[in-house]
Coordinates of C-alpha atoms in Angstrom, one line a residue:
Chain W
M1 CA -45.1 -1.4 -6.4
T2 CA -48.7 -2.7 -6.1
A3 CA -49.0 -2.8 -2.3
A4 CA -51.4 0.0 -1.6
T5 CA -51.0 1.9 1.6
L6 CA -54.2 2.8 3.4
S7 CA -53.8 6.5 2.7
E8 CA -53.8 5.7 -1.0
L9 CA -57.2 4.1 -0.9
P10 CA -60.0 6.4 -2.0
P11 CA -62.3 7.4 0.8
A12 CA -65.9 6.5 0.7
S13 CA -66.9 10.0 -0.2
G14 CA -65.5 9.6 -3.7
R15 CA -62.4 10.1 -5.8
K16 CA -62.2 13.8 -6.0
A17 CA -62.0 14.4 -2.3
Q18 CA -59.0 12.1 -2.2
R19 CA -56.4 14.6 -3.3
K20 CA -57.5 17.5 -1.2
R21 CA -58.3 15.9 2.2
P22 CA -55.2 15.3 4.4
T23 CA -54.6 11.6 4.3
R24 CA -55.6 9.7 7.4
R25 CA -52.9 7.8 9.1
V26 CA -54.1 4.7 10.6
L27 CA -51.0 3.0 11.9
P28 CA -49.6 4.3 15.1
G29 CA -46.2 5.9 15.6
F30 CA -46.0 8.4 12.7
N31 CA -45.3 11.5 14.8
L32 CA -42.9 9.7 17.1
T33 CA -40.8 8.1 14.3
L34 CA -40.9 11.1 12.0
G35 CA -40.0 13.4 14.8
Y36 CA -37.2 11.2 16.0
T37 CA -35.9 10.8 12.4
I38 CA -35.8 14.6 11.8
L39 CA -34.3 15.3 15.2
Y40 CA -31.5 12.7 14.8
L41 CA -30.9 13.7 11.2
S42 CA -30.6 17.3 12.3
L43 CA -28.2 16.7 15.2
I44 CA -25.9 14.3 13.4
V45 CA -25.9 15.5 9.8
L46 CA -27.7 18.8 9.1
I47 CA -26.5 21.0 11.9
P48 CA -22.8 20.0 11.6
L49 CA -22.9 20.4 7.8
S50 CA -24.6 23.8 8.1
A51 CA -21.8 24.8 10.6
L52 CA -19.4 24.1 7.7
V53 CA -21.3 26.3 5.4
F54 CA -21.7 29.1 8.0
K55 CA -18.0 29.0 8.7
T56 CA -17.3 30.0 5.1
F57 CA -19.4 33.1 5.5
T58 CA -16.8 34.4 7.9
L59 CA -14.5 34.6 5.0
S60 CA -14.6 37.3 2.4
W61 CA -15.2 36.3 -1.2
E62 CA -11.6 37.1 -2.1
Q63 CA -10.3 34.9 0.8
F64 CA -12.6 32.1 -0.2
W65 CA -11.7 32.3 -3.8
A66 CA -7.9 32.4 -3.0
A67 CA -8.3 29.3 -0.8
V68 CA -10.2 27.2 -3.3
S69 CA -8.3 28.3 -6.5
S70 CA -4.7 28.3 -5.5
P71 CA -2.5 26.4 -8.0
R72 CA -1.9 23.5 -5.6
V73 CA -5.7 23.1 -4.9
M74 CA -6.5 23.4 -8.6
A75 CA -4.0 20.6 -9.4
S76 CA -5.7 18.5 -6.7
Y77 CA -9.1 18.9 -8.3
Q78 CA -7.8 18.0 -11.6
L79 CA -6.2 14.9 -10.2
T80 CA -9.1 13.9 -8.1
F81 CA -11.7 14.3 -10.9
G82 CA -9.4 12.8 -13.5
A83 CA -8.5 9.7 -11.5
S84 CA -12.0 9.2 -10.3
F85 CA -13.4 9.5 -13.9
I86 CA -10.9 7.0 -15.3
A87 CA -11.5 4.6 -12.4
A88 CA -15.3 4.8 -12.7
L89 CA -14.9 4.2 -16.5
V90 CA -12.8 1.1 -15.9
N91 CA -15.3 0.0 -13.3
V92 CA -18.2 0.3 -15.8
F93 CA -16.4 -2.0 -18.2
F94 CA -15.2 -4.6 -15.8
G95 CA -18.3 -4.2 -13.6
L96 CA -20.5 -5.1 -16.5
L97 CA -18.2 -8.0 -17.4
V98 CA -18.3 -9.4 -13.9
A99 CA -22.1 -8.9 -13.5
W100 CA -22.7 -10.5 -16.9
V101 CA -20.5 -13.5 -16.1
L102 CA -22.2 -13.9 -12.7
V103 CA -25.7 -13.7 -14.0
R104 CA -25.4 -15.6 -17.3
Y105 CA -22.8 -18.3 -16.9
P106 CA -22.6 -21.2 -14.5
F107 CA -19.0 -21.9 -13.3
P108 CA -17.4 -23.5 -10.3
G109 CA -16.8 -21.2 -7.3
K110 CA -19.4 -18.7 -8.6
K111 CA -21.0 -18.1 -5.2
V112 CA -17.6 -17.3 -3.6
I113 CA -16.9 -14.8 -6.4
D114 CA -20.3 -13.3 -6.0
A115 CA -19.8 -12.8 -2.3
L116 CA -16.2 -11.5 -2.8
V117 CA -17.4 -8.6 -5.1
D118 CA -18.5 -6.8 -1.9
L119 CA -15.1 -7.0 -0.4
P120 CA -14.3 -3.3 -1.0
F121 CA -17.4 -2.4 1.0
A122 CA -16.4 -4.6 3.9
L123 CA -12.6 -4.1 3.9
P124 CA -11.5 -1.0 5.8
T125 CA -10.0 1.5 3.4
A126 CA -6.7 1.8 5.3
V127 CA -6.2 -2.0 5.0
A128 CA -7.0 -1.9 1.3
G129 CA -4.5 1.0 0.9
I130 CA -1.5 -0.8 2.6
A131 CA -2.4 -4.1 0.9
L132 CA -2.4 -2.5 -2.6
T133 CA 0.8 -0.7 -1.8
A134 CA 2.5 -3.9 -0.7
L135 CA 1.4 -5.6 -3.9
L136 CA 2.4 -2.8 -6.3
A137 CA 5.6 -1.5 -4.6
G138 CA 8.9 -2.4 -6.2
N139 CA 9.3 -5.5 -3.9
G140 CA 5.7 -6.6 -4.1
W141 CA 4.2 -9.5 -5.9
V142 CA 3.0 -7.4 -8.8
G143 CA 5.6 -4.7 -8.6
Q144 CA 8.6 -6.9 -9.0
V145 CA 7.2 -8.3 -12.2
L146 CA 6.2 -4.9 -13.7
E147 CA 8.9 -2.6 -12.5
P148 CA 11.7 -4.1 -14.5
Q149 CA 9.4 -3.5 -17.6
G150 CA 9.4 0.2 -16.7
I151 CA 5.8 0.1 -15.4
K152 CA 5.5 1.9 -12.0
L153 CA 2.1 1.5 -10.4
A154 CA 2.8 2.6 -6.8
F155 CA 3.6 6.0 -5.4
N156 CA 2.3 7.9 -8.4
R157 CA -1.0 8.7 -10.2
N158 CA -1.4 5.1 -11.4
G159 CA -1.6 3.9 -7.9
I160 CA -4.4 6.4 -7.2
V161 CA -6.4 5.1 -10.1
I162 CA -5.9 1.5 -9.0
A163 CA -7.0 2.2 -5.4
L164 CA -10.1 4.0 -6.8
I165 CA -10.9 1.1 -9.1
F166 CA -10.8 -1.2 -6.1
I167 CA -13.1 1.1 -4.1
G168 CA -15.7 1.6 -6.8
L169 CA -16.0 -2.0 -8.2
P170 CA -19.1 -3.2 -6.2
F171 CA -21.2 -0.1 -7.2
V172 CA -21.3 -1.0 -10.9
V173 CA -21.7 -4.8 -10.3
R174 CA -24.4 -4.4 -7.8
T175 CA -26.5 -1.9 -9.8
V176 CA -26.2 -3.8 -13.1
Q177 CA -26.6 -7.4 -11.7
P178 CA -30.3 -7.2 -10.7
V179 CA -31.3 -5.5 -14.0
L180 CA -29.5 -8.2 -15.9
E181 CA -31.3 -10.9 -13.8
D182 CA -34.7 -9.3 -14.6
A183 CA -34.0 -8.8 -18.3
E184 CA -36.5 -10.8 -20.3
K185 CA -34.9 -13.6 -22.4
E186 CA -38.0 -13.5 -24.7
L187 CA -36.7 -10.2 -26.1
E188 CA -33.4 -11.7 -27.0
E189 CA -35.1 -14.7 -28.5
A190 CA -37.3 -12.4 -30.6
A191 CA -34.2 -10.5 -31.8
T192 CA -32.5 -13.8 -32.8
C193 CA -35.7 -14.9 -34.6
L194 CA -35.6 -11.7 -36.5
G195 CA -32.1 -12.5 -37.7
A196 CA -30.0 -10.5 -35.3
T197 CA -26.5 -11.7 -34.6
R198 CA -25.6 -12.2 -30.9
W199 CA -23.6 -8.9 -31.0
Q200 CA -26.5 -7.0 -32.5
T201 CA -28.8 -8.4 -29.9
F202 CA -26.4 -7.3 -27.2
R203 CA -25.9 -3.8 -28.8
Y204 CA -29.6 -3.1 -29.6
V205 CA -31.6 -5.1 -27.1
I206 CA -29.6 -5.9 -23.9
F207 CA -27.5 -2.7 -23.8
P208 CA -30.4 -0.2 -23.8
T209 CA -32.0 -2.1 -20.9
I210 CA -28.9 -2.0 -18.7
A211 CA -27.7 1.5 -19.8
P212 CA -29.5 3.4 -17.0
A213 CA -28.1 1.0 -14.4
L214 CA -24.6 1.3 -15.9
L215 CA -24.8 5.1 -15.7
T216 CA -26.1 5.0 -12.1
G217 CA -23.2 2.6 -11.2
F218 CA -20.8 5.0 -12.9
A219 CA -22.1 8.0 -11.0
M220 CA -22.0 6.1 -7.7
A221 CA -18.4 4.9 -8.2
F222 CA -17.4 8.4 -9.3
A223 CA -19.0 10.0 -6.3
R224 CA -17.4 7.6 -3.9
A225 CA -14.0 8.0 -5.6
I226 CA -14.0 11.8 -5.3
G227 CA -14.3 11.7 -1.5
E228 CA -12.0 8.6 -1.0
Y229 CA -9.1 9.1 1.4
G230 CA -7.9 6.0 3.3
S231 CA -7.1 3.7 0.4
V232 CA -5.5 6.4 -1.7
I233 CA -3.0 8.1 0.6
F234 CA -0.8 5.1 1.2
I235 CA -0.3 4.4 -2.5
A236 CA -0.4 7.9 -3.9
G237 CA 3.1 9.2 -2.9
N238 CA 1.3 12.5 -2.0
M239 CA 3.5 14.9 -4.0
P240 CA 2.1 18.4 -4.0
M241 CA 0.9 19.4 -7.5
I242 CA 1.4 15.9 -8.8
S243 CA -0.2 13.2 -6.7
E244 CA -2.0 15.1 -3.9
I245 CA -5.8 14.5 -3.8
T246 CA -8.3 17.1 -2.6
P247 CA -9.2 15.4 0.7
L248 CA -5.5 15.4 1.5
I249 CA -5.4 19.1 0.8
I250 CA -8.1 19.5 3.5
I251 CA -6.0 17.4 6.0
G252 CA -2.9 19.4 5.2
K253 CA -4.6 22.7 5.8
L254 CA -6.0 21.4 9.1
E255 CA -2.6 20.3 10.2
Q256 CA -1.3 23.9 9.6
Y257 CA -4.3 25.2 11.6
D258 CA -5.7 26.9 8.5
Y259 CA -9.3 26.2 9.4
A260 CA -10.7 28.8 7.0
G261 CA -8.8 27.3 4.1
A262 CA -9.8 23.8 5.0
T263 CA -13.4 24.8 5.3
A264 CA -13.5 26.6 1.9
V265 CA -12.1 23.5 0.1
A266 CA -14.5 21.3 2.1
V267 CA -17.5 23.4 1.0
V268 CA -16.5 23.0 -2.6
M269 CA -16.4 19.2 -2.1
L270 CA -19.7 19.2 -0.2
V271 CA -21.4 21.1 -3.0
I272 CA -20.0 18.7 -5.6
S273 CA -21.1 15.6 -3.6
F274 CA -24.6 17.1 -3.1
V275 CA -25.0 17.7 -6.9
L276 CA -23.8 14.2 -7.5
L277 CA -26.2 12.8 -5.0
L278 CA -29.2 14.6 -6.7
L279 CA -27.9 13.3 -10.1
I280 CA -27.8 9.7 -8.8
N281 CA -31.3 10.0 -7.4
A282 CA -32.5 11.3 -10.8
L283 CA -30.7 8.5 -12.6
Q284 CA -32.3 5.9 -10.3
A285 CA -35.8 7.4 -10.9
W286 CA -35.2 7.2 -14.6
Q287 CA -34.0 3.6 -14.2
R288 CA -37.2 2.7 -12.3
R289 CA -39.4 4.3 -14.9
R290 CA -37.5 2.4 -17.6
A291 CA -38.0 -0.8 -15.7
G292 CA -41.6 -0.1 -15.2
A293 CA -42.2 0.7 -18.8
S294 CA -40.6 -2.4 -20.1
S295 CA -42.5 -4.9 -17.9
Chain L
M1 CA -36.6 -35.6 -30.6
S2 CA -37.9 -32.5 -32.3
S3 CA -38.5 -30.7 -29.0
T4 CA -34.9 -31.2 -27.9
Q5 CA -33.8 -29.7 -31.2
T6 CA -35.9 -26.6 -30.9
S7 CA -34.9 -26.0 -27.3
R8 CA -31.3 -26.3 -28.4
R9 CA -31.8 -23.8 -31.2
T10 CA -33.4 -21.2 -28.9
Q11 CA -30.6 -21.8 -26.4
A12 CA -28.0 -21.1 -29.2
G13 CA -29.9 -17.8 -29.9
T14 CA -29.6 -16.5 -26.4
T15 CA -26.1 -17.6 -25.4
E16 CA -22.7 -17.0 -26.8
P17 CA -20.4 -19.5 -28.5
A18 CA -18.4 -21.5 -25.9
W19 CA -15.1 -19.7 -26.7
V20 CA -16.7 -16.3 -26.1
K21 CA -18.2 -17.5 -22.9
W22 CA -15.0 -18.9 -21.5
T23 CA -13.0 -15.9 -22.6
L24 CA -15.4 -13.6 -20.7
I25 CA -15.3 -15.9 -17.6
A26 CA -11.5 -15.9 -17.7
L27 CA -11.3 -12.1 -18.1
A28 CA -13.7 -11.5 -15.2
L29 CA -12.0 -14.0 -12.9
S30 CA -8.5 -12.5 -13.7
F31 CA -9.9 -9.1 -12.8
I32 CA -11.4 -10.4 -9.6
F33 CA -8.1 -12.2 -8.8
L34 CA -5.9 -9.2 -9.4
F35 CA -8.1 -6.6 -7.7
L36 CA -9.7 -8.5 -4.9
I37 CA -8.0 -11.8 -4.0
L38 CA -4.4 -10.7 -4.3
P39 CA -4.8 -7.7 -2.0
L40 CA -6.6 -9.9 0.6
A41 CA -3.9 -12.5 0.4
A42 CA -1.2 -9.9 0.6
V43 CA -2.5 -8.7 4.0
F44 CA -2.1 -12.2 5.5
T45 CA 1.3 -13.0 3.9
E46 CA 2.7 -9.7 5.0
A47 CA 1.4 -10.2 8.5
L48 CA 3.0 -13.7 8.7
R49 CA 6.2 -12.7 6.9
K50 CA 8.4 -13.2 10.0
G51 CA 6.5 -16.2 11.3
F52 CA 3.6 -16.8 13.5
G53 CA 5.4 -15.8 16.7
A54 CA 6.2 -12.3 15.4
Y55 CA 2.5 -12.1 14.4
L56 CA 1.3 -12.9 17.8
D57 CA 3.8 -10.6 19.5
A58 CA 2.6 -7.7 17.3
L59 CA -1.0 -8.3 18.4
Q60 CA 0.0 -8.4 22.1
E61 CA 1.3 -4.9 22.2
P62 CA -0.6 -2.8 24.7
D63 CA -1.1 0.0 22.1
A64 CA -2.7 -2.6 19.8
W65 CA -5.0 -3.7 22.6
T66 CA -6.1 -0.1 23.4
A67 CA -6.8 0.4 19.7
I68 CA -8.9 -2.8 19.5
R69 CA -10.8 -1.8 22.6
L70 CA -11.5 1.7 21.3
T71 CA -12.7 0.3 18.0
L72 CA -15.1 -2.1 19.7
I73 CA -16.4 0.6 22.0
T74 CA -17.0 2.9 19.1
A75 CA -18.9 0.3 17.1
A76 CA -20.9 -0.7 20.2
I77 CA -22.1 2.9 20.5
A78 CA -22.5 3.8 16.8
V79 CA -24.3 0.7 15.6
P80 CA -27.2 0.7 18.1
L81 CA -27.7 4.4 17.6
N82 CA -28.0 4.0 13.9
L83 CA -30.1 0.9 14.4
V84 CA -32.7 2.8 16.3
F85 CA -32.6 5.6 13.8
G86 CA -32.8 3.2 10.9
V87 CA -35.9 1.5 12.2
A88 CA -37.6 4.8 13.1
A89 CA -36.8 6.4 9.7
A90 CA -37.9 3.3 7.8
W91 CA -41.2 3.1 9.8
A92 CA -42.0 6.8 9.1
I93 CA -40.9 6.7 5.4
A94 CA -42.2 3.3 4.4
K95 CA -45.5 3.1 6.2
F96 CA -46.8 6.6 5.7
E97 CA -47.3 9.2 3.0
F98 CA -46.3 12.8 3.7
R99 CA -45.0 15.8 2.0
G100 CA -41.2 16.1 1.5
K101 CA -40.7 12.3 1.8
A102 CA -38.5 12.1 -1.3
F103 CA -36.4 14.9 0.0
L104 CA -36.1 13.3 3.5
T105 CA -35.0 10.1 1.9
T106 CA -32.3 12.0 -0.1
L107 CA -31.1 13.7 3.1
V108 CA -30.8 10.3 4.8
D109 CA -28.4 9.2 2.0
L110 CA -26.4 12.4 2.3
P111 CA -23.6 11.1 4.6
F112 CA -22.8 8.4 2.0
S113 CA -21.8 11.0 -0.6
V114 CA -19.9 13.3 1.8
S115 CA -16.2 12.7 1.8
P116 CA -15.1 11.1 5.2
V117 CA -12.5 13.9 5.6
V118 CA -15.2 16.5 5.3
A119 CA -17.3 14.6 7.8
G120 CA -14.5 14.7 10.3
L121 CA -13.9 18.4 9.6
V122 CA -17.4 19.4 10.5
Y123 CA -17.1 18.1 14.0
V124 CA -13.7 19.8 14.4
L125 CA -15.4 23.1 13.3
L126 CA -18.2 22.6 15.8
F127 CA -16.4 21.2 18.9
G128 CA -12.7 22.1 18.3
A129 CA -10.8 24.8 20.3
H130 CA -11.5 27.3 17.5
G131 CA -15.0 25.9 16.9
W132 CA -18.4 27.3 17.7
I133 CA -19.0 25.7 21.0
G134 CA -15.3 24.7 21.6
P135 CA -14.6 27.6 24.1
W136 CA -17.7 26.7 26.1
L137 CA -16.7 23.0 26.2
Q138 CA -13.2 23.9 27.3
A139 CA -14.6 26.1 30.1
H140 CA -16.5 23.1 31.3
D141 CA -13.7 20.7 30.8
I142 CA -15.5 18.6 28.2
K143 CA -13.3 17.1 25.5
I144 CA -15.0 15.9 22.3
V145 CA -12.6 16.5 19.5
F146 CA -9.2 14.6 19.9
A147 CA -11.0 12.3 22.3
V148 CA -13.4 9.4 22.2
P149 CA -16.7 11.3 21.9
G150 CA -15.5 12.9 18.6
I151 CA -14.4 9.5 17.2
V152 CA -17.9 8.1 18.1
L153 CA -19.6 11.1 16.5
A154 CA -17.6 10.9 13.3
T155 CA -18.3 7.1 13.1
V156 CA -22.0 7.7 13.6
F157 CA -22.0 10.2 10.8
V158 CA -20.3 8.0 8.2
T159 CA -22.4 4.9 9.1
F160 CA -25.6 6.9 9.4
P161 CA -27.6 5.7 6.4
F162 CA -26.6 2.0 6.4
I163 CA -29.5 0.4 8.3
A164 CA -32.2 2.9 7.2
R165 CA -31.2 2.3 3.5
E166 CA -31.6 -1.5 3.9
L167 CA -35.0 -1.2 5.6
I168 CA -36.8 1.5 3.7
P169 CA -37.1 -0.4 0.3
L170 CA -37.8 -3.6 2.2
M171 CA -40.6 -2.2 4.3
Q172 CA -42.0 -0.2 1.3
A173 CA -42.3 -3.4 -0.7
Q174 CA -44.1 -5.2 2.1
G175 CA -46.8 -2.5 2.4
T176 CA -49.0 -2.0 5.5
E177 CA -51.6 -4.7 5.1
E178 CA -50.3 -7.0 7.7
E179 CA -49.8 -4.2 10.2
Q180 CA -53.4 -3.0 9.6
A181 CA -54.7 -6.5 10.1
A182 CA -52.9 -6.7 13.4
M183 CA -54.4 -3.4 14.4
V184 CA -57.9 -4.5 13.5
L185 CA -57.3 -7.5 15.8
G186 CA -56.5 -5.1 18.6
A187 CA -52.7 -5.0 18.7
N188 CA -51.1 -1.8 20.0
G189 CA -48.1 -0.1 18.3
W190 CA -45.3 -2.1 20.0
Q191 CA -47.1 -5.4 19.5
I192 CA -47.5 -4.6 15.8
F193 CA -43.9 -3.8 15.6
W194 CA -42.5 -6.8 17.6
H195 CA -44.9 -9.5 16.3
V196 CA -45.7 -8.4 12.7
T197 CA -43.1 -6.0 11.3
L198 CA -39.9 -7.2 13.0
P199 CA -40.2 -10.9 11.8
N200 CA -40.7 -9.5 8.3
I201 CA -37.7 -7.3 8.3
K202 CA -35.3 -9.4 10.4
W203 CA -33.0 -10.4 7.6
G204 CA -32.8 -6.8 6.2
L205 CA -32.0 -5.7 9.8
V206 CA -29.2 -8.2 10.2
Y207 CA -27.8 -7.3 6.8
G208 CA -27.8 -3.6 7.6
V209 CA -26.3 -4.1 11.1
I210 CA -23.3 -6.2 9.8
L211 CA -22.5 -3.7 7.0
C212 CA -22.9 -0.8 9.4
N213 CA -20.6 -2.6 11.9
A214 CA -17.9 -3.3 9.3
R215 CA -17.8 0.3 8.3
A216 CA -17.9 1.5 11.9
M217 CA -14.9 -0.6 12.8
G218 CA -13.0 0.2 9.6
E219 CA -13.6 3.9 9.2
F220 CA -10.4 5.8 8.6
G221 CA -10.7 9.2 7.0
A222 CA -13.3 10.8 9.3
V223 CA -11.9 9.3 12.5
S224 CA -8.4 10.3 11.4
V225 CA -9.4 14.0 11.4
V226 CA -11.1 14.1 14.8
S227 CA -8.8 11.6 16.7
G228 CA -5.6 13.6 17.1
H229 CA -3.7 10.4 16.9
I230 CA -2.8 10.1 20.5
R231 CA -1.1 6.8 20.8
G232 CA -2.6 4.4 23.3
Q233 CA -5.5 6.8 23.8
T234 CA -7.4 7.9 20.7
N235 CA -6.2 5.4 18.1
T236 CA -8.7 3.1 16.6
M237 CA -7.5 0.0 14.8
P238 CA -7.3 1.6 11.3
L239 CA -5.4 4.6 12.7
H240 CA -3.0 2.2 14.6
V241 CA -2.4 0.4 11.3
E242 CA -1.4 3.8 9.7
I243 CA 1.0 4.7 12.5
L244 CA 2.7 1.3 12.5
Y245 CA 3.0 1.4 8.7
N246 CA 4.5 4.9 8.6
E247 CA 7.0 3.8 11.3
Y248 CA 8.0 0.9 8.9
Q249 CA 6.8 -1.7 11.4
S250 CA 5.4 -3.6 8.5
V251 CA 4.7 -6.9 10.2
A252 CA 2.9 -5.2 13.1
A253 CA 0.9 -3.0 10.8
F254 CA -0.3 -5.9 8.7
A255 CA -1.0 -8.0 11.8
V256 CA -3.5 -5.5 13.1
A257 CA -4.7 -5.1 9.5
S258 CA -5.2 -8.8 9.3
L259 CA -7.7 -8.6 12.1
L260 CA -9.7 -6.0 10.2
A261 CA -9.4 -8.2 7.1
L262 CA -10.8 -11.2 9.0
L263 CA -13.7 -8.9 10.1
A264 CA -14.3 -8.1 6.5
V265 CA -14.3 -11.8 5.5
L266 CA -16.6 -12.6 8.4
T267 CA -18.9 -9.8 7.3
L268 CA -19.1 -11.2 3.8
L269 CA -19.8 -14.7 5.1
I270 CA -22.7 -13.5 7.3
K271 CA -24.0 -11.4 4.5
S272 CA -24.1 -14.3 2.1
A273 CA -25.8 -16.5 4.7
V274 CA -28.4 -13.8 5.3
E275 CA -29.0 -13.5 1.6
W276 CA -29.4 -17.2 1.3
Q277 CA -31.8 -17.3 4.3
F278 CA -33.8 -14.4 2.8
E279 CA -34.2 -16.1 -0.6
R280 CA -35.3 -19.3 1.2
D281 CA -37.9 -17.4 3.2
Q282 CA -39.1 -15.7 0.0
K283 CA -39.4 -19.0 -1.8
A284 CA -41.3 -20.5 1.1
A285 CA -43.6 -17.5 1.1
A286 CA -44.2 -17.9 -2.6
L287 CA -45.2 -21.5 -2.2
L288 CA -48.1 -20.5 0.2
P289 CA -51.5 -20.2 -1.4
P290 CA -52.2 -16.6 -2.5
E291 CA -54.3 -14.8 0.0
N292 CA -55.1 -11.9 -2.2
P293 CA -55.4 -12.8 -5.8
G294 CA -56.0 -9.2 -6.9
R295 CA -52.5 -8.2 -6.2

C-alpha cells in the first residue's frame, strides 16, 4: 500500500520526532466514528459474549468439566471436527481446481460459473439443507442412483460432510483466485526456459505462491464448518453419539432448560472459534508479506 | 513468421496440453454442477412438484405471509444498523492511525467466526427468563427473547461485519489524499463524506449491503435459538421452511424456500453487476492521466 496517510508523513521538525509525538489527525470525525464503533461493537458483540463467559463462572470446575466432556458431547466434537476437516480438505482440492479453471482457461459460460461460486454465501443455510437432503435421500435425483449401489449419502455422517463441503466452497475459491490472477507468468516462462516440465513448474513455482492462500482458505472453510448448523441438521439424521454435531448439542441442552450445560459447551466452541480467527489473521498477514516480497 | 513461432512456444510453456486443460475444466464443471446447480434446481422442482397451482396456494397461507413480513422487517432494521456501523468503523479504521487498530479490526470480524447457535444463545442468556436482565424485563413487561426484538438482535449480530469488511480494505486502498484536498478547499466533514468519500466507495457499499441483506433474510441458526418458533408470530421465512419440512409438507416448504433461493439468485446477479461496474470504473480511472507520478 503506497497511499500515505497524513499521519505517516514526517513532520517538519525531523524524522526522529515522528515516532514519539502523537500523530495529528487532520480529517474530522475520528472521535465520533471510533466512539460509535466501539459503543456499537460493545453493545452487540462484546457485552453479550462476555455474558456467556461470566455465566460459566457460576459453574464449579467439576460441573463445567462434566458438561463439556460427557461421552455424548465428546462424540459430537469428534464428529464436528472430523467432518469439518474432511470437508475443508475436499474444498482445498476442488476449490483450487475451480479457481485454476476460472483464472487460466476461457470457456463458454465462465462468467455464470464464476458468479455461481458464491451461491453458498447467498443461499440461506436451511434452504441448502433441505435441497441437499431432497437430492441425496433415497427418492432424490442422486440418491436413487447411488442407493441401489449401497452408497447412502443422506441421514448419516456422509451427509454432514457433503453439507459442509457446500458451505465452505467459496472460501477456498475466493482466497486462491486473486493470488492466481496476480501470479506472474514470467516466473513460469523462466521455469520452462530452464527446462522444467509443466508439472515441475506447478509444483515448484506456482504451488509455493498460492500455498498461503490455500491454507487461509482451508482455515476459513474449517472455521465456518465447525459452527455450521442450518444446512447440516436436515441431512445429518441427528443420532446421538453418531451423527449429532456440537451446535445441535447446545440446542438440545437449551430445549431441556439446561442453560448451564449449553453455556459450557458454547464457551468451548467460542474459544475454538476465537483461536481459529487469530490463526486466520496470522495466515493472512503471512500471505500479504509473501505477496509483498515477491512483487 | 518467426515472431508467431516464438509466441507460440512461450504459450506452450505456460499452458497445459489440450487434454489436460479440458479434463480440468470438465472436472471443475461437474463439481459445480453436482454441488451448486443441482441443489438449486432441486429447490424449484420440489416446489413445483404438484403443479403451479399448489405452489401458489402454499405461498398464500397466512402463516407464510407473516413469516415473509417478519423476515422483511428484520432485514429492514438489521441492514441499516450495520450500514451505519460499517461506514463509521471503516472511516475510523481506514482514515486514521491509532493504537489497537489491528485488534479492533479482528474484533469486528469476530461474529463471522462465532457459531450462529452460540450467537443466539448469548441473547437468551442476557434477556431470557433465567438471564441477567430477564427478570427486570419481565417485571416491566418487555419481551425480547422469543419475540421480534430478539430475532432482530440475533440477525444484527450474525450480519455485523458484512459492510465494515467490504469498506475497510477499499477505503484503506484509497488513502486520504482526496479527503484532505477537499478539506483544504474548505469542505466540512459531512461535505467531504457525501461528495468525496461516498462516490468512491459506492460500489463497495452496495456490495456489502446486498450480502448483508441476503444473510439477514436467510439466517437460520441464531434466529432459531431466540425465536421460540411461535407459528404465525415469531417465525421468519427460514424457520417457517423448517416447520413445514418437519411436518412433511414438502411442497409448501420448498415453495417458501424457492422465494429465498430467488433472493439468493438475485443477490448473485446484483453482485456480478456491481463487480462489473466497479471494474469499469477502475479502468476508466486508470485511463485518466496520472496526477501524482510519484505514487
